[in-house]
PDB file of C-alpha atoms in Angstrom:
ATOM      1  CA  ALA A  80      44.380   3.353 -16.620  1.00  0.00           C
ATOM      2  CA  ASN A  81      41.517   1.614 -18.396  1.00  0.00           C
ATOM      3  CA  PRO A  82      42.501  -0.255 -21.572  1.00  0.00           C
ATOM      4  CA  ASN A  83      38.845  -0.984 -22.428  1.00  0.00           C
ATOM      5  CA  ILE A  84      38.131   2.555 -23.659  1.00  0.00           C
ATOM      6  CA  PRO A  85      39.948   4.630 -26.336  1.00  0.00           C
ATOM      7  CA  THR A  86      41.144   7.298 -23.890  1.00  0.00           C
ATOM      8  CA  GLY A  87      41.884   4.876 -21.072  1.00  0.00           C
ATOM      9  CA  HIS A  88      45.636   5.440 -21.224  1.00  0.00           C
ATOM     10  CA  ILE A  89      45.236   9.133 -20.308  1.00  0.00           C
ATOM     11  CA  GLU A  90      45.302  10.099 -16.628  1.00  0.00           C
ATOM     12  CA  VAL A  91      44.190  13.595 -15.561  1.00  0.00           C
ATOM     13  CA  VAL A  92      45.695  14.949 -12.344  1.00  0.00           C
ATOM     14  CA  ALA A  93      44.114  18.169 -10.972  1.00  0.00           C
ATOM     15  CA  GLU A  94      46.469  20.881  -9.729  1.00  0.00           C
ATOM     16  CA  ARG A  95      43.667  23.155  -8.489  1.00  0.00           C
ATOM     17  CA  ILE A  96      39.907  22.896  -7.829  1.00  0.00           C
ATOM     18  CA  ASP A  97      37.591  25.899  -8.000  1.00  0.00           C
ATOM     19  CA  VAL A  98      34.199  25.493  -6.287  1.00  0.00           C
ATOM     20  CA  LEU A  99      31.726  27.435  -8.428  1.00  0.00           C
ATOM     21  CA  ASN A 100      28.533  26.832  -6.451  1.00  0.00           C
ATOM     22  CA  ARG A 101      29.703  27.357  -2.912  1.00  0.00           C
ATOM     23  CA  VAL A 102      26.927  27.230  -0.284  1.00  0.00           C
ATOM     24  CA  SER A 103      27.108  30.509   1.613  1.00  0.00           C
ATOM     25  CA  ARG A 104      24.085  30.015   3.857  1.00  0.00           C
ATOM     26  CA  ARG A 105      22.742  27.279   6.101  1.00  0.00           C
ATOM     27  CA  LEU A 106      20.566  24.532   4.679  1.00  0.00           C
ATOM     28  CA  PRO A 107      16.849  24.624   5.612  1.00  0.00           C
ATOM     29  CA  PHE A 108      17.424  21.484   7.705  1.00  0.00           C
ATOM     30  CA  GLU A 109      20.270  19.145   8.513  1.00  0.00           C
ATOM     31  CA  ILE A 110      20.443  16.154   6.183  1.00  0.00           C
ATOM     32  CA  ASN A 111      22.386  13.915   8.549  1.00  0.00           C
ATOM     33  CA  SER A 112      20.361  14.734  11.645  1.00  0.00           C
ATOM     34  CA  ASP A 113      18.013  12.246  13.331  1.00  0.00           C
ATOM     35  CA  VAL A 114      15.490  15.055  13.862  1.00  0.00           C
ATOM     36  CA  VAL A 115      12.709  14.804  11.261  1.00  0.00           C
ATOM     37  CA  PRO A 116      11.918  18.240   9.731  1.00  0.00           C
ATOM     38  CA  LYS A 117       8.364  19.509   9.377  1.00  0.00           C
ATOM     39  CA  GLU A 118       6.536  18.007   6.420  1.00  0.00           C
ATOM     40  CA  GLU A 119       5.936  21.371   4.721  1.00  0.00           C
ATOM     41  CA  LEU A 120       9.673  22.074   4.851  1.00  0.00           C
ATOM     42  CA  ARG A 121      10.524  18.619   3.530  1.00  0.00           C
ATOM     43  CA  LEU A 122       8.162  18.967   0.566  1.00  0.00           C
ATOM     44  CA  LYS A 123       9.435  22.465  -0.259  1.00  0.00           C
ATOM     45  CA  HIS A 124      13.045  21.239  -0.317  1.00  0.00           C
ATOM     46  CA  ARG A 125      12.412  17.736  -1.664  1.00  0.00           C
ATOM     47  CA  VAL A 126      15.883  17.388  -3.197  1.00  0.00           C
ATOM     48  CA  LEU A 127      17.422  17.743   0.234  1.00  0.00           C
ATOM     49  CA  ASP A 128      14.778  15.553   1.860  1.00  0.00           C
ATOM     50  CA  LEU A 129      15.548  12.648  -0.482  1.00  0.00           C
ATOM     51  CA  ARG A 130      19.177  12.790   0.650  1.00  0.00           C
ATOM     52  CA  ARG A 131      18.162  11.875   4.201  1.00  0.00           C
ATOM     53  CA  ALA A 132      19.079   8.321   5.187  1.00  0.00           C
ATOM     54  CA  GLN A 133      15.480   7.430   6.053  1.00  0.00           C
ATOM     55  CA  MET A 134      14.129   8.520   2.670  1.00  0.00           C
ATOM     56  CA  THR A 135      16.930   6.746   0.792  1.00  0.00           C
ATOM     57  CA  SER A 136      16.232   3.601   2.800  1.00  0.00           C
ATOM     58  CA  ASN A 137      12.495   3.841   2.052  1.00  0.00           C
ATOM     59  CA  LEU A 138      13.049   4.027  -1.710  1.00  0.00           C
ATOM     60  CA  LYS A 139      15.516   1.137  -1.671  1.00  0.00           C
ATOM     61  CA  LEU A 140      13.100  -0.935   0.411  1.00  0.00           C
ATOM     62  CA  ARG A 141      10.241  -0.267  -1.991  1.00  0.00           C
ATOM     63  CA  HIS A 142      12.455  -1.276  -4.908  1.00  0.00           C
ATOM     64  CA  ALA A 143      13.504  -4.495  -3.170  1.00  0.00           C
ATOM     65  CA  VAL A 144       9.895  -5.409  -2.318  1.00  0.00           C
ATOM     66  CA  SER A 145       8.715  -4.755  -5.893  1.00  0.00           C
ATOM     67  CA  LYS A 146      11.583  -6.817  -7.312  1.00  0.00           C
ATOM     68  CA  SER A 147      10.872  -9.721  -4.969  1.00  0.00           C
ATOM     69  CA  ILE A 148       7.152  -9.668  -5.840  1.00  0.00           C
ATOM     70  CA  ARG A 149       7.911  -9.686  -9.566  1.00  0.00           C
ATOM     71  CA  ASN A 150      10.418 -12.523  -9.286  1.00  0.00           C
ATOM     72  CA  PHE A 151       8.013 -14.696  -7.304  1.00  0.00           C
ATOM     73  CA  LEU A 152       4.982 -14.142  -9.528  1.00  0.00           C
ATOM     74  CA  GLU A 153       6.977 -14.727 -12.709  1.00  0.00           C
ATOM     75  CA  SER A 154       8.260 -17.993 -11.235  1.00  0.00           C
ATOM     76  CA  GLU A 155       4.580 -18.962 -10.838  1.00  0.00           C
ATOM     77  CA  ASP A 156       3.878 -18.293 -14.561  1.00  0.00           C
ATOM     78  CA  PHE A 157       2.244 -14.893 -14.094  1.00  0.00           C
ATOM     79  CA  ILE A 158       2.764 -12.210 -16.728  1.00  0.00           C
ATOM     80  CA  GLU A 159       2.888  -8.491 -16.005  1.00  0.00           C
ATOM     81  CA  VAL A 160       0.535  -6.408 -18.137  1.00  0.00           C
ATOM     82  CA  GLU A 161       0.468  -2.618 -18.004  1.00  0.00           C
ATOM     83  CA  THR A 162      -3.112  -1.414 -18.384  1.00  0.00           C
ATOM     84  CA  PRO A 163      -4.229   2.064 -19.563  1.00  0.00           C
ATOM     85  CA  ILE A 164      -4.320   5.104 -17.282  1.00  0.00           C
ATOM     86  CA  LEU A 165      -6.596   7.293 -19.430  1.00  0.00           C
ATOM     87  CA  CYS A 166      -9.823   5.343 -19.779  1.00  0.00           C
ATOM     88  CA  ARG A 167     -13.595   5.520 -19.589  1.00  0.00           C
ATOM     89  CA  SER A 168     -15.324   6.103 -16.270  1.00  0.00           C
ATOM     90  CA  SER A 169     -16.771   3.014 -14.611  1.00  0.00           C
ATOM     91  CA  PRO A 170     -18.707   2.909 -11.312  1.00  0.00           C
ATOM     92  CA  GLU A 171     -16.564   1.773  -8.394  1.00  0.00           C
ATOM     93  CA  GLY A 172     -16.178   2.653  -4.745  1.00  0.00           C
ATOM     94  CA  ALA A 173     -15.174   6.322  -5.039  1.00  0.00           C
ATOM     95  CA  ARG A 174     -15.332   9.342  -7.336  1.00  0.00           C
ATOM     96  CA  ASP A 175     -13.161   9.419 -10.445  1.00  0.00           C
ATOM     97  CA  PHE A 176     -10.461  11.920 -11.263  1.00  0.00           C
ATOM     98  CA  LEU A 177     -11.420  13.413 -14.638  1.00  0.00           C
ATOM     99  CA  VAL A 178      -9.092  14.661 -17.392  1.00  0.00           C
ATOM    100  CA  PRO A 179     -10.471  16.812 -20.259  1.00  0.00           C
ATOM    101  CA  ALA A 180     -10.034  15.262 -23.717  1.00  0.00           C
ATOM    102  CA  ARG A 181      -8.659  17.988 -26.003  1.00  0.00           C
ATOM    103  CA  ILE A 182      -9.573  16.292 -29.288  1.00  0.00           C
ATOM    104  CA  VAL A 183     -13.137  15.452 -28.212  1.00  0.00           C
ATOM    105  CA  PRO A 184     -15.028  18.544 -26.973  1.00  0.00           C
ATOM    106  CA  ASP A 185     -17.013  18.153 -23.750  1.00  0.00           C
ATOM    107  CA  ALA A 186     -15.576  14.658 -23.179  1.00  0.00           C
ATOM    108  CA  MET A 187     -13.503  13.447 -20.267  1.00  0.00           C
ATOM    109  CA  TYR A 188     -11.062  10.670 -19.564  1.00  0.00           C
ATOM    110  CA  ALA A 189     -11.217   9.055 -16.117  1.00  0.00           C
ATOM    111  CA  LEU A 190      -8.187   7.889 -14.189  1.00  0.00           C
ATOM    112  CA  PRO A 191      -8.666   4.245 -13.095  1.00  0.00           C
ATOM    113  CA  GLN A 192      -9.597   3.514  -9.498  1.00  0.00           C
ATOM    114  CA  SER A 193      -8.236   0.014 -10.154  1.00  0.00           C
ATOM    115  CA  PRO A 194      -7.525  -2.117 -13.260  1.00  0.00           C
ATOM    116  CA  GLN A 195     -10.700  -4.132 -12.607  1.00  0.00           C
ATOM    117  CA  LEU A 196     -12.242  -4.070 -16.088  1.00  0.00           C
ATOM    118  CA  PHE A 197      -8.924  -4.550 -17.877  1.00  0.00           C
ATOM    119  CA  LYS A 198      -7.872  -7.601 -15.891  1.00  0.00           C
ATOM    120  CA  GLN A 199     -11.276  -9.190 -16.437  1.00  0.00           C
ATOM    121  CA  LEU A 200     -10.785  -8.683 -20.185  1.00  0.00           C
ATOM    122  CA  LEU A 201      -7.417 -10.408 -19.887  1.00  0.00           C
ATOM    123  CA  MET A 202      -8.965 -13.389 -18.104  1.00  0.00           C
ATOM    124  CA  VAL A 203     -11.630 -13.807 -20.777  1.00  0.00           C
ATOM    125  CA  SER A 204      -8.938 -13.458 -23.455  1.00  0.00           C
ATOM    126  CA  GLY A 205      -7.044 -16.449 -22.092  1.00  0.00           C
ATOM    127  CA  PHE A 206      -4.375 -14.792 -19.940  1.00  0.00           C
ATOM    128  CA  GLU A 207      -5.022 -16.958 -16.912  1.00  0.00           C
ATOM    129  CA  ARG A 208      -2.396 -15.440 -14.604  1.00  0.00           C
ATOM    130  CA  TYR A 209      -1.893 -11.681 -14.642  1.00  0.00           C
ATOM    131  CA  TYR A 210      -0.302  -9.238 -12.256  1.00  0.00           C
ATOM    132  CA  GLN A 211       0.580  -5.575 -12.189  1.00  0.00           C
ATOM    133  CA  ILE A 212       2.068  -3.172  -9.674  1.00  0.00           C
ATOM    134  CA  ALA A 213      -0.606  -0.667 -10.596  1.00  0.00           C
ATOM    135  CA  ARG A 214      -1.164   3.011  -9.995  1.00  0.00           C
ATOM    136  CA  CYS A 215      -4.692   3.761  -8.806  1.00  0.00           C
ATOM    137  CA  PHE A 216      -6.522   7.070  -8.418  1.00  0.00           C
ATOM    138  CA  ARG A 217      -9.531   7.758  -6.209  1.00  0.00           C
ATOM    139  CA  ASP A 218     -11.021  11.179  -5.532  1.00  0.00           C
ATOM    140  CA  GLU A 219     -11.972  10.638  -1.903  1.00  0.00           C
ATOM    141  CA  ASP A 220     -11.159  11.925   1.563  1.00  0.00           C
ATOM    142  CA  LEU A 221      -7.869  10.899   3.110  1.00  0.00           C
ATOM    143  CA  ARG A 222      -7.802   7.885   5.415  1.00  0.00           C
ATOM    144  CA  ALA A 223      -5.071   6.136   7.371  1.00  0.00           C
ATOM    145  CA  ASP A 224      -4.538   3.594   4.591  1.00  0.00           C
ATOM    146  CA  ARG A 225      -5.676   5.534   1.532  1.00  0.00           C
ATOM    147  CA  GLN A 226      -4.710   8.636  -0.415  1.00  0.00           C
ATOM    148  CA  PRO A 227      -5.837  10.038  -3.807  1.00  0.00           C
ATOM    149  CA  GLU A 228      -2.968   8.322  -5.665  1.00  0.00           C
ATOM    150  CA  PHE A 229      -1.549   5.005  -4.500  1.00  0.00           C
ATOM    151  CA  THR A 230       0.044   1.761  -5.702  1.00  0.00           C
ATOM    152  CA  GLN A 231      -1.346  -1.726  -5.271  1.00  0.00           C
ATOM    153  CA  VAL A 232      -0.228  -5.199  -6.274  1.00  0.00           C
ATOM    154  CA  ASP A 233      -3.048  -6.223  -8.602  1.00  0.00           C
ATOM    155  CA  ILE A 234      -3.381  -9.976  -9.238  1.00  0.00           C
ATOM    156  CA  GLU A 235      -5.964 -11.986 -11.152  1.00  0.00           C
ATOM    157  CA  MET A 236      -6.148 -15.763 -11.673  1.00  0.00           C
ATOM    158  CA  SER A 237      -8.527 -18.042 -13.517  1.00  0.00           C
ATOM    159  CA  PHE A 238      -9.609 -21.524 -12.447  1.00  0.00           C
ATOM    160  CA  MET A 239      -8.155 -21.255  -8.924  1.00  0.00           C
ATOM    161  CA  SER A 240      -9.845 -22.407  -5.746  1.00  0.00           C
ATOM    162  CA  SER A 241      -9.934 -20.115  -2.744  1.00  0.00           C
ATOM    163  CA  GLU A 242      -7.544 -22.445  -0.914  1.00  0.00           C
ATOM    164  CA  ALA A 243      -5.013 -22.391  -3.764  1.00  0.00           C
ATOM    165  CA  MET A 244      -5.252 -18.598  -4.004  1.00  0.00           C
ATOM    166  CA  MET A 245      -4.675 -18.039  -0.278  1.00  0.00           C
ATOM    167  CA  SER A 246      -1.771 -20.500  -0.266  1.00  0.00           C
ATOM    168  CA  LEU A 247      -0.149 -18.688  -3.183  1.00  0.00           C
ATOM    169  CA  MET A 248      -0.488 -15.297  -1.474  1.00  0.00           C
ATOM    170  CA  GLU A 249       0.960 -16.772   1.699  1.00  0.00           C
ATOM    171  CA  GLU A 250       3.993 -18.028  -0.213  1.00  0.00           C
ATOM    172  CA  LEU A 251       4.390 -14.566  -1.746  1.00  0.00           C
ATOM    173  CA  VAL A 252       4.458 -12.868   1.656  1.00  0.00           C
ATOM    174  CA  LEU A 253       6.888 -15.461   3.024  1.00  0.00           C
ATOM    175  CA  ARG A 254       9.216 -14.931   0.067  1.00  0.00           C
ATOM    176  CA  VAL A 255       9.181 -11.125   0.296  1.00  0.00           C
ATOM    177  CA  PHE A 256       9.947 -11.028   4.029  1.00  0.00           C
ATOM    178  CA  LYS A 257      12.718 -13.622   3.649  1.00  0.00           C
ATOM    179  CA  GLU A 258      14.412 -11.978   0.661  1.00  0.00           C
ATOM    180  CA  VAL A 259      14.013  -8.342   1.645  1.00  0.00           C
ATOM    181  CA  ARG A 260      14.402  -8.450   5.417  1.00  0.00           C
ATOM    182  CA  GLY A 261      15.835 -11.898   6.094  1.00  0.00           C
ATOM    183  CA  VAL A 262      12.840 -12.653   8.323  1.00  0.00           C
ATOM    184  CA  ALA A 263      11.413 -16.177   8.289  1.00  0.00           C
ATOM    185  CA  LEU A 264       7.725 -15.874   9.162  1.00  0.00           C
ATOM    186  CA  ASP A 265       5.864 -18.719  10.824  1.00  0.00           C
ATOM    187  CA  SER A 266       3.602 -20.621   8.465  1.00  0.00           C
ATOM    188  CA  PRO A 267       0.913 -21.557   7.767  1.00  0.00           C
ATOM    189  CA  PHE A 268      -0.731 -18.244   8.573  1.00  0.00           C
ATOM    190  CA  LEU A 269      -3.694 -18.169  10.935  1.00  0.00           C
ATOM    191  CA  ARG A 270      -6.954 -17.959   8.988  1.00  0.00           C
ATOM    192  CA  ILE A 271     -10.108 -16.536  10.514  1.00  0.00           C
ATOM    193  CA  PRO A 272     -13.537 -16.897   8.877  1.00  0.00           C
ATOM    194  CA  TYR A 273     -15.149 -13.587   7.960  1.00  0.00           C
ATOM    195  CA  ALA A 274     -18.091 -14.102  10.336  1.00  0.00           C
ATOM    196  CA  GLN A 275     -15.772 -14.847  13.253  1.00  0.00           C
ATOM    197  CA  ALA A 276     -13.594 -11.819  12.542  1.00  0.00           C
ATOM    198  CA  MET A 277     -16.615  -9.514  12.441  1.00  0.00           C
ATOM    199  CA  GLU A 278     -18.055 -11.033  15.609  1.00  0.00           C
ATOM    200  CA  ARG A 279     -14.837 -10.794  17.624  1.00  0.00           C
ATOM    201  CA  TYR A 280     -13.199  -7.660  16.249  1.00  0.00           C
ATOM    202  CA  GLY A 281     -15.862  -5.771  14.293  1.00  0.00           C
ATOM    203  CA  THR A 282     -13.622  -5.644  11.206  1.00  0.00           C
ATOM    204  CA  ASP A 283     -12.558  -8.057   8.463  1.00  0.00           C
ATOM    205  CA  LYS A 284      -8.873  -7.069   8.830  1.00  0.00           C
ATOM    206  CA  PRO A 285      -8.248  -7.266  12.581  1.00  0.00           C
ATOM    207  CA  ASP A 286      -4.970  -6.596  14.354  1.00  0.00           C
ATOM    208  CA  LEU A 287      -4.468  -9.876  16.216  1.00  0.00           C
ATOM    209  CA  ARG A 288      -2.223  -8.158  18.766  1.00  0.00           C
ATOM    210  CA  TYR A 289      -5.368  -6.485  20.064  1.00  0.00           C
ATOM    211  CA  GLY A 290      -6.727  -8.911  22.645  1.00  0.00           C
ATOM    212  CA  LEU A 291     -10.026  -7.263  23.568  1.00  0.00           C
ATOM    213  CA  TYR A 292     -12.789  -9.326  21.954  1.00  0.00           C
ATOM    214  CA  GLN A 293     -16.301  -8.001  21.419  1.00  0.00           C
ATOM    215  CA  HIS A 294     -19.058  -9.952  23.186  1.00  0.00           C
ATOM    216  CA  ASP A 295     -22.667  -9.959  21.992  1.00  0.00           C
ATOM    217  CA  LEU A 296     -24.982  -9.037  24.886  1.00  0.00           C
ATOM    218  CA  SER A 297     -28.155  -8.651  22.837  1.00  0.00           C
ATOM    219  CA  ASN A 298     -29.921 -11.652  24.428  1.00  0.00           C
ATOM    220  CA  ILE A 299     -29.181 -10.321  27.902  1.00  0.00           C
ATOM    221  CA  LEU A 300     -30.164  -6.709  27.266  1.00  0.00           C
ATOM    222  CA  GLU A 301     -33.175  -7.074  24.964  1.00  0.00           C
ATOM    223  CA  ASN A 302     -35.597  -6.707  27.892  1.00  0.00           C
ATOM    224  CA  CYS A 303     -33.649  -4.253  30.033  1.00  0.00           C
ATOM    225  CA  ASP A 304     -34.845  -0.769  31.019  1.00  0.00           C
ATOM    226  CA  CYS A 305     -32.305   1.103  28.866  1.00  0.00           C
ATOM    227  CA  ARG A 306     -34.072   2.334  25.739  1.00  0.00           C
ATOM    228  CA  ILE A 307     -30.774   2.860  23.898  1.00  0.00           C
ATOM    229  CA  PHE A 308     -30.084  -0.870  24.038  1.00  0.00           C
ATOM    230  CA  THR A 309     -33.638  -2.148  23.580  1.00  0.00           C
ATOM    231  CA  GLY A 310     -34.273   0.268  20.685  1.00  0.00           C
ATOM    232  CA  ALA A 311     -31.163  -0.854  18.843  1.00  0.00           C
ATOM    233  CA  ILE A 312     -32.013  -4.529  19.296  1.00  0.00           C
ATOM    234  CA  ALA A 313     -35.657  -3.993  18.291  1.00  0.00           C
ATOM    235  CA  ASN A 314     -34.492  -2.392  15.031  1.00  0.00           C
ATOM    236  CA  GLY A 315     -32.341  -5.396  14.130  1.00  0.00           C
ATOM    237  CA  GLY A 316     -29.113  -4.163  15.687  1.00  0.00           C
ATOM    238  CA  ILE A 317     -26.900  -5.771  18.281  1.00  0.00           C
ATOM    239  CA  VAL A 318     -25.282  -4.617  21.510  1.00  0.00           C
ATOM    240  CA  LYS A 319     -21.677  -5.578  22.181  1.00  0.00           C
ATOM    241  CA  ALA A 320     -19.281  -5.005  25.046  1.00  0.00           C
ATOM    242  CA  LEU A 321     -15.540  -5.253  25.726  1.00  0.00           C
ATOM    243  CA  VAL A 322     -14.059  -6.855  28.827  1.00  0.00           C
ATOM    244  CA  VAL A 323     -11.266  -4.456  29.809  1.00  0.00           C
ATOM    245  CA  PRO A 324      -8.768  -5.961  32.326  1.00  0.00           C
ATOM    246  CA  ASP A 325      -8.462  -3.754  35.404  1.00  0.00           C
ATOM    247  CA  GLY A 326     -11.053  -1.448  33.915  1.00  0.00           C
ATOM    248  CA  ASP A 327     -11.959  -0.136  37.347  1.00  0.00           C
ATOM    249  CA  GLN A 328      -8.516   1.496  37.490  1.00  0.00           C
ATOM    250  CA  ILE A 329      -9.223   3.600  34.386  1.00  0.00           C
ATOM    251  CA  SER A 330     -10.637   7.073  35.023  1.00  0.00           C
ATOM    252  CA  ASN A 331     -13.558   8.496  33.066  1.00  0.00           C
TER     253      ASN A 331
END
């Protein structure tokens, strides 16, 4: 019984249950199995796919991460501002997705590649700390870390030094890992200057678990007999090499 609702004193006891939508054939894939179905099959039967433990866990994890990010940034006096999706095209790093404007013939809306212009307007307008978990759209080829539609944590701050900004982002990452996964990361994080990262790893976002550094051999090879090397150096390029441990044991 539930005295808090008008019909709470009524108890209904079923004498018989009729199953109206009995499943008479096998499901396309087993929901409780550890075997991951083919992606085409998962997308075709998305309702069943979302019942799988891994997919449920993924959605709950994303929710927990978003909640932790919001709580931290709001504690640091940031405000969340939702910026427009249908907007004017502006030149950025990729092609825009275009949407025809019905009320304006021959005109198009563009889906934002990022909220760049809007957050700059907010800064000029006096909103010194803004954030948004923003949807972004870029009409470009697929990459390992990019797809046509994706979500990014978009943050903008006024009157902040680079040191203060990096420290704040470090605190954000520490908070998210601690709250969501119970993992206490070591801090402060290692910081590598851009020039050093490019020299050692050839990228500005290196995986530090990868221990093979690049070594510049341009000074050694600039006068060698190999035209591939000398030509590259003569045209302003560089020649680098990796020291591979036990490389002589690796076949061609």
